CSV table of C-alpha atoms and ligand atoms in Angstrom, one decimal:
chain,number,residue,atom,x,y,z
A,1114,MET,CA,80.9,62.4,69.5
A,1115,GLN,CA,79.0,60.2,72.0
A,1116,ARG,CA,78.0,56.7,71.1
A,1117,ASN,CA,75.6,54.7,73.2
A,1118,LEU,CA,74.8,51.3,71.6
A,1119,ILE,CA,72.8,48.4,72.9
A,1120,LEU,CA,73.5,45.0,71.4
A,1121,LEU,CA,70.3,42.9,71.8
A,1122,GLY,CA,70.2,39.2,71.1
A,1123,ALA,CA,69.5,35.7,72.5
A,1124,PRO,CA,72.1,33.9,74.6
A,1125,GLY,CA,75.0,33.0,72.3
A,1126,ALA,CA,74.1,35.5,69.5
A,1127,GLY,CA,77.6,37.0,69.6
A,1128,LYS,CA,76.9,40.1,71.7
A,1129,GLY,CA,80.1,39.8,73.7
A,1130,THR,CA,82.2,38.8,70.7
A,1131,GLN,CA,81.1,41.9,68.7
A,1132,ALA,CA,81.0,44.3,71.7
A,1133,GLN,CA,84.7,43.6,72.3
A,1134,ARG,CA,85.5,44.4,68.7
A,1135,LEU,CA,83.4,47.6,68.6
A,1136,ALA,CA,84.8,48.8,71.9
A,1137,ALA,CA,88.3,48.4,70.6
A,1138,ARG,CA,87.4,50.2,67.3
A,1139,TRP,CA,85.6,53.1,69.0
A,1140,GLY,CA,87.7,53.5,72.1
A,1141,ILE,CA,84.7,53.3,74.5
A,1142,PRO,CA,83.9,50.6,77.1
A,1143,GLN,CA,81.9,47.5,76.7
A,1144,ILE,CA,79.4,47.3,79.6
A,1145,SER,CA,78.6,43.7,80.0
A,1146,THR,CA,76.4,43.0,83.1
A,1147,GLY,CA,77.2,39.3,82.7
A,1148,ASP,CA,80.9,39.9,83.0
A,1149,MET,CA,80.4,42.3,85.9
A,1150,LEU,CA,78.3,39.8,87.8
A,1151,ARG,CA,80.8,37.0,87.1
A,1152,GLU,CA,83.6,39.3,88.5
A,1153,ALA,CA,81.5,40.0,91.6
A,1154,ARG,CA,81.2,36.2,92.1
A,1155,ARG,CA,85.0,35.7,91.7
A,1156,GLN,CA,85.6,38.4,94.3
A,1157,GLY,CA,83.0,36.8,96.6
A,1158,THR,CA,81.1,40.1,97.2
A,1159,GLU,CA,77.6,40.0,98.7
A,1160,LEU,CA,76.2,41.0,95.3
A,1161,GLY,CA,78.1,38.1,93.7
A,1162,LYS,CA,76.8,35.6,96.2
A,1163,LYS,CA,73.3,36.8,95.6
A,1164,ALA,CA,73.6,36.5,91.8
A,1165,GLN,CA,75.2,33.1,91.7
A,1166,ALA,CA,72.2,30.8,92.1
A,1167,TYR,CA,70.2,32.8,89.5
A,1168,MET,CA,73.1,32.7,87.0
A,1169,ASP,CA,74.1,29.1,87.3
A,1170,GLY,CA,70.5,28.1,86.8
A,1171,GLY,CA,70.1,30.3,83.7
A,1172,GLN,CA,67.6,32.7,85.3
A,1173,LEU,CA,67.8,36.5,85.2
A,1174,VAL,CA,69.2,38.3,88.3
A,1175,PRO,CA,66.7,40.8,89.8
A,1176,ASP,CA,66.5,44.1,88.0
A,1177,GLU,CA,67.5,46.3,90.9
A,1178,VAL,CA,70.9,44.4,91.2
A,1179,VAL,CA,71.9,45.0,87.6
A,1180,ILE,CA,70.5,48.5,87.4
A,1181,GLY,CA,72.7,49.6,90.3
A,1182,LEU,CA,75.8,48.0,88.7
A,1183,VAL,CA,75.2,49.9,85.4
A,1184,GLU,CA,74.5,53.2,87.1
A,1185,GLU,CA,77.9,52.9,88.9
A,1186,ARG,CA,79.7,51.8,85.8
A,1187,LEU,CA,78.3,54.6,83.6
A,1188,GLY,CA,79.5,57.2,86.1
A,1189,ARG,CA,83.2,56.2,85.5
A,1190,PRO,CA,85.3,58.6,83.4
A,1191,ASP,CA,86.0,56.1,80.6
A,1192,ALA,CA,82.2,56.0,79.8
A,1193,LYS,CA,81.8,59.8,79.3
A,1194,ASP,CA,82.0,59.4,75.5
A,1195,GLY,CA,79.5,56.5,75.4
A,1196,ALA,CA,79.4,52.8,75.9
A,1197,ILE,CA,78.4,49.5,74.3
A,1198,PHE,CA,75.8,47.7,76.4
A,1199,ASP,CA,76.1,43.9,76.1
A,1200,GLY,CA,73.4,41.9,78.0
A,1201,PHE,CA,71.7,45.0,79.3
A,1202,PRO,CA,68.9,45.9,79.3
A,1203,ARG,CA,67.2,42.5,79.5
A,1204,THR,CA,63.8,43.5,80.8
A,1205,THR,CA,61.4,46.4,80.2
A,1206,PRO,CA,62.1,47.9,83.7
A,1207,GLN,CA,65.8,47.8,82.9
A,1208,ALA,CA,65.2,49.6,79.6
A,1209,GLU,CA,63.2,52.3,81.3
A,1210,ALA,CA,65.9,52.6,84.0
A,1211,LEU,CA,68.6,53.0,81.3
A,1212,ASP,CA,66.5,55.7,79.5
A,1213,GLY,CA,66.2,57.6,82.8
A,1214,LEU,CA,69.9,57.2,83.7
A,1215,LEU,CA,71.1,58.5,80.3
A,1216,ALA,CA,68.7,61.5,80.5
A,1217,ARG,CA,69.7,62.4,84.1
A,1218,MET,CA,73.4,62.2,83.1
A,1219,GLY,CA,72.9,64.4,80.0
A,1220,ARG,CA,74.0,61.6,77.7
A,1221,ASP,CA,72.8,60.9,74.2
A,1222,PRO,CA,70.0,58.3,73.8
A,1223,VAL,CA,70.8,54.8,72.6
A,1224,LYS,CA,70.9,53.2,69.3
A,1225,VAL,CA,70.0,49.5,69.3
A,1226,VAL,CA,71.1,46.6,67.1
A,1227,ALA,CA,69.5,43.2,67.4
A,1228,ILE,CA,71.7,40.3,66.4
A,1229,GLU,CA,69.6,37.4,65.0
A,1230,VAL,CA,70.8,33.8,65.0
A,1231,PRO,CA,68.7,30.6,64.6
A,1232,GLU,CA,68.2,28.7,67.9
A,1233,ALA,CA,69.9,25.5,66.6
A,1234,GLU,CA,73.1,27.5,65.9
A,1235,LEU,CA,72.8,29.2,69.3
A,1236,THR,CA,72.8,25.8,71.0
A,1237,LEU,CA,75.9,24.7,69.2
A,1238,ARG,CA,77.7,28.0,70.0
A,1239,LEU,CA,76.9,27.8,73.7
A,1240,GLY,CA,77.8,24.1,74.1
A,1241,GLY,CA,81.2,24.7,72.5
A,1242,ARG,CA,82.0,28.0,74.1
A,1243,ARG,CA,85.1,28.3,76.3
A,1244,SER,CA,85.6,31.6,78.2
A,1245,CYS,CA,88.5,33.3,79.8
A,1246,PRO,CA,87.7,34.1,83.4
A,1247,LYS,CA,90.3,36.9,83.6
A,1248,ASP,CA,89.5,39.0,80.5
A,1249,ASN,CA,86.2,37.6,79.5
A,1250,ALA,CA,87.2,36.8,75.9
A,1251,PRO,CA,84.8,34.2,74.4
A,1252,TYR,CA,86.2,31.4,72.3
A,1253,HIS,CA,84.6,28.4,70.6
A,1254,VAL,CA,86.2,24.9,70.3
A,1255,THR,CA,85.3,24.8,66.6
A,1256,PHE,CA,84.1,28.2,65.4
A,1257,ASN,CA,86.6,30.5,67.1
A,1258,PRO,CA,89.3,28.4,68.7
A,1259,PRO,CA,92.2,29.9,70.7
A,1260,LYS,CA,95.7,29.7,69.1
A,1261,VAL,CA,96.8,27.2,71.9
A,1262,SER,CA,94.1,24.8,72.9
A,1263,GLY,CA,92.5,25.6,76.2
A,1264,LYS,CA,94.5,28.9,76.7
A,1265,CYS,CA,93.4,32.5,76.3
A,1266,ASP,CA,95.2,34.2,73.3
A,1267,ARG,CA,95.5,37.5,75.3
A,1268,CYS,CA,96.6,36.4,78.8
A,1269,GLY,CA,97.4,32.7,78.5
A,1270,GLY,CA,94.9,31.9,81.3
A,1271,GLU,CA,93.0,28.5,81.4
A,1272,LEU,CA,89.7,28.7,79.5
A,1273,ILE,CA,86.6,27.3,81.3
A,1274,LEU,CA,83.1,26.0,80.5
A,1275,ARG,CA,80.7,28.5,82.1
A,1276,PRO,CA,78.3,26.7,84.5
A,1277,ASP,CA,75.3,28.2,82.6
A,1278,ASP,CA,76.6,26.7,79.3
A,1279,ARG,CA,75.5,23.3,80.4
A,1280,PRO,CA,72.4,21.9,78.6
A,1281,GLU,CA,69.8,22.4,81.3
A,1282,ALA,CA,70.8,26.0,82.0
A,1283,ILE,CA,71.0,26.8,78.3
A,1284,LYS,CA,67.3,25.7,78.0
A,1285,THR,CA,66.3,28.0,80.9
A,1286,ARG,CA,68.2,30.9,79.4
A,1287,PHE,CA,66.3,30.6,76.1
A,1288,VAL,CA,62.9,30.5,78.0
A,1289,GLU,CA,64.0,33.6,80.1
A,1290,TYR,CA,65.0,35.4,76.9
A,1291,GLN,CA,61.7,34.8,75.1
A,1292,ALA,CA,59.6,35.8,78.1
A,1293,LYS,CA,61.5,38.8,79.3
A,1294,THR,CA,64.0,40.1,76.8
A,1295,ALA,CA,62.5,39.5,73.3
A,1296,PRO,CA,59.7,42.1,74.1
A,1297,LEU,CA,62.5,44.8,74.0
A,1298,THR,CA,62.5,44.6,70.2
A,1299,ASP,CA,59.0,46.1,70.4
A,1300,TYR,CA,60.0,48.6,73.0
A,1301,TYR,CA,62.8,50.0,70.8
A,1302,GLY,CA,61.2,49.2,67.5
A,1303,ARG,CA,58.3,51.6,68.3
A,1304,ARG,CA,60.9,54.4,68.4
A,1305,GLY,CA,62.5,53.6,65.1
A,1306,THR,CA,65.8,53.2,66.8
A,1307,LEU,CA,66.1,49.4,66.3
A,1308,ARG,CA,68.1,47.8,63.5
A,1309,THR,CA,68.4,44.0,63.0
A,1310,VAL,CA,71.3,42.2,61.5
A,1311,ASP,CA,72.0,38.6,60.5
A,1312,GLY,CA,74.4,37.2,63.2
A,1313,THR,CA,75.6,34.2,61.2
A,1314,GLY,CA,78.8,33.9,59.2
A,1315,GLU,CA,82.2,35.4,59.7
A,1316,LEU,CA,82.9,37.6,62.7
A,1317,GLU,CA,84.3,40.5,60.6
A,1318,SER,CA,81.3,40.4,58.2
A,1319,ILE,CA,78.9,40.7,61.2
A,1320,LEU,CA,80.9,43.6,62.6
A,1321,GLU,CA,80.5,45.4,59.3
A,1322,ARG,CA,76.8,44.6,59.2
A,1323,ILE,CA,76.4,46.2,62.6
A,1324,THR,CA,78.3,49.4,61.7
A,1325,VAL,CA,76.3,49.8,58.4
A,1326,ALA,CA,73.0,49.2,60.3
A,1327,LEU,CA,74.0,51.9,62.8
A,1328,GLU,CA,74.4,54.6,60.1
A,1329,GLY,CA,70.6,54.3,59.3
A,1330,ALA,CA,69.4,54.1,62.9
A,1331,ALA,CA,67.8,57.0,64.7
A,1332,HIS,CA,68.6,57.8,68.4
A,1333,GLY,CA,65.8,56.5,70.4
B,1437,LIG,P1,75.5,37.0,79.9
B,1437,LIG,O1,76.9,36.8,80.2
B,1437,LIG,O2,75.1,38.3,79.4
B,1437,LIG,O3,75.0,35.9,78.9
B,1437,LIG,P2,74.0,35.8,77.7
B,1437,LIG,O4,73.2,37.0,77.3
B,1437,LIG,O5,73.3,34.6,77.8
B,1437,LIG,O6,74.9,36.0,76.5
B,1437,LIG,P3,76.2,35.1,76.3
B,1437,LIG,O7,77.3,35.7,76.9
B,1437,LIG,O8,75.9,33.7,76.6
B,1437,LIG,O9,76.2,35.2,74.7
B,1437,LIG,P4,76.8,36.3,73.7
B,1437,LIG,O10,75.6,36.8,72.9
B,1437,LIG,O11,77.6,37.4,74.4
B,1437,LIG,O12,77.6,35.4,72.8
B,1437,LIG,P5,79.2,35.3,72.7
B,1437,LIG,O13,79.8,36.5,72.0
B,1437,LIG,O14,79.8,34.9,74.0
B,1437,LIG,O15,74.6,36.7,81.2
B,1437,LIG,C1,74.8,35.5,82.0
B,1437,LIG,C2,73.9,35.5,83.1
B,1437,LIG,O16,74.1,36.7,84.0
B,1437,LIG,C3,72.4,35.6,82.8
B,1437,LIG,O17,71.8,34.4,82.5
B,1437,LIG,C4,71.8,36.3,84.1
B,1437,LIG,O18,71.7,35.3,85.1
B,1437,LIG,C5,72.9,37.2,84.5
B,1437,LIG,N1,72.6,38.6,83.8
B,1437,LIG,C6,73.5,39.2,83.0
B,1437,LIG,N2,73.0,40.4,82.6
B,1437,LIG,C7,71.8,40.5,83.2
B,1437,LIG,C8,70.7,41.5,83.2
B,1437,LIG,N3,70.9,42.6,82.5
B,1437,LIG,N4,69.6,41.3,83.9
B,1437,LIG,C9,69.5,40.1,84.7
B,1437,LIG,N5,70.4,39.1,84.7
B,1437,LIG,C10,71.5,39.3,84.0
B,1437,LIG,O19,79.3,34.1,71.6
B,1437,LIG,C11,78.8,32.8,72.0
B,1437,LIG,C12,79.7,31.7,71.4
B,1437,LIG,O20,79.5,31.7,70.0
B,1437,LIG,C13,81.2,31.9,71.6
B,1437,LIG,O21,81.8,30.6,71.8
B,1437,LIG,C14,81.7,32.6,70.4
B,1437,LIG,O22,83.1,32.3,70.1
B,1437,LIG,C15,80.8,32.0,69.3
B,1437,LIG,N6,80.5,32.8,68.2
B,1437,LIG,C16,80.2,34.2,68.3
B,1437,LIG,N7,80.0,34.7,67.0
B,1437,LIG,C17,80.0,33.6,66.2
B,1437,LIG,C18,79.8,33.4,64.8
B,1437,LIG,N8,79.5,34.5,64.0
B,1437,LIG,N9,80.0,32.2,64.2
B,1437,LIG,C19,80.2,31.1,65.0
B,1437,LIG,N10,80.4,31.2,66.4
B,1437,LIG,C20,80.3,32.4,66.9
């Protein structure tokens, strides 16, 4: 069975945290455009250099850049049974491009789950997030601390504060989200494929809410 799932949500809603868990449970890849762009930056590619200024300031990277990345990633063999999209699509043109891509590739249409968290909690989450630059695991100094302070549980690498988790960039990310990404709830809501879950509380409870919500969601 093929599964194509989009996790929608504001910055810090827990898309990456839950996408990693769902990917492990279902044996399909997490496609995170944020992680892919950060990897391109680390490798110093032209695309990574182009994305850097947008990302550090909290602005969205141009649509054509991320659409190209997703097209290439979806064509890899490990995504033939589906994928969990984390941080993509983020604009209406990206959503339209994904519809077209899945149709051209003969894949099943997407189901969509929006994770809702109040903005005050999002700000606390982002300010305290620490990320592993190697395997992209997200931690939080209080809510989800690593076993050894400052070190990734999986690879032992040093955890970092993302440049866009500084207060000014967080504000810009919220503005970008409201202007460009929040309208996607209407885009998918009109098709009856959108389900919304409460993204507060224990990580495992949220994972269960997502899986239960998916059972009732139509393919859009
Ligand atoms: P991206 O990396 O996608 O960032 P984002 O959407 O802002 O999302 P985050 O990664 O910040 O949050 P998340 O929802 O994954 O939360 P997480 O699980 O980490 O994008 C970064 C940048 O790249 C963009 O600003 C843009 O420039 C560019 N970009 C990426 N995709 C793009 C696209 N499609 N188009 C254009 N530009 C694009 O959790 C957050 C924190 O909360 C963690 O510390 C976690 O431990 C903690 N936490 C999680 N769940 C809980 C919980 N239940 N209780 C308490 N704490 C929790």
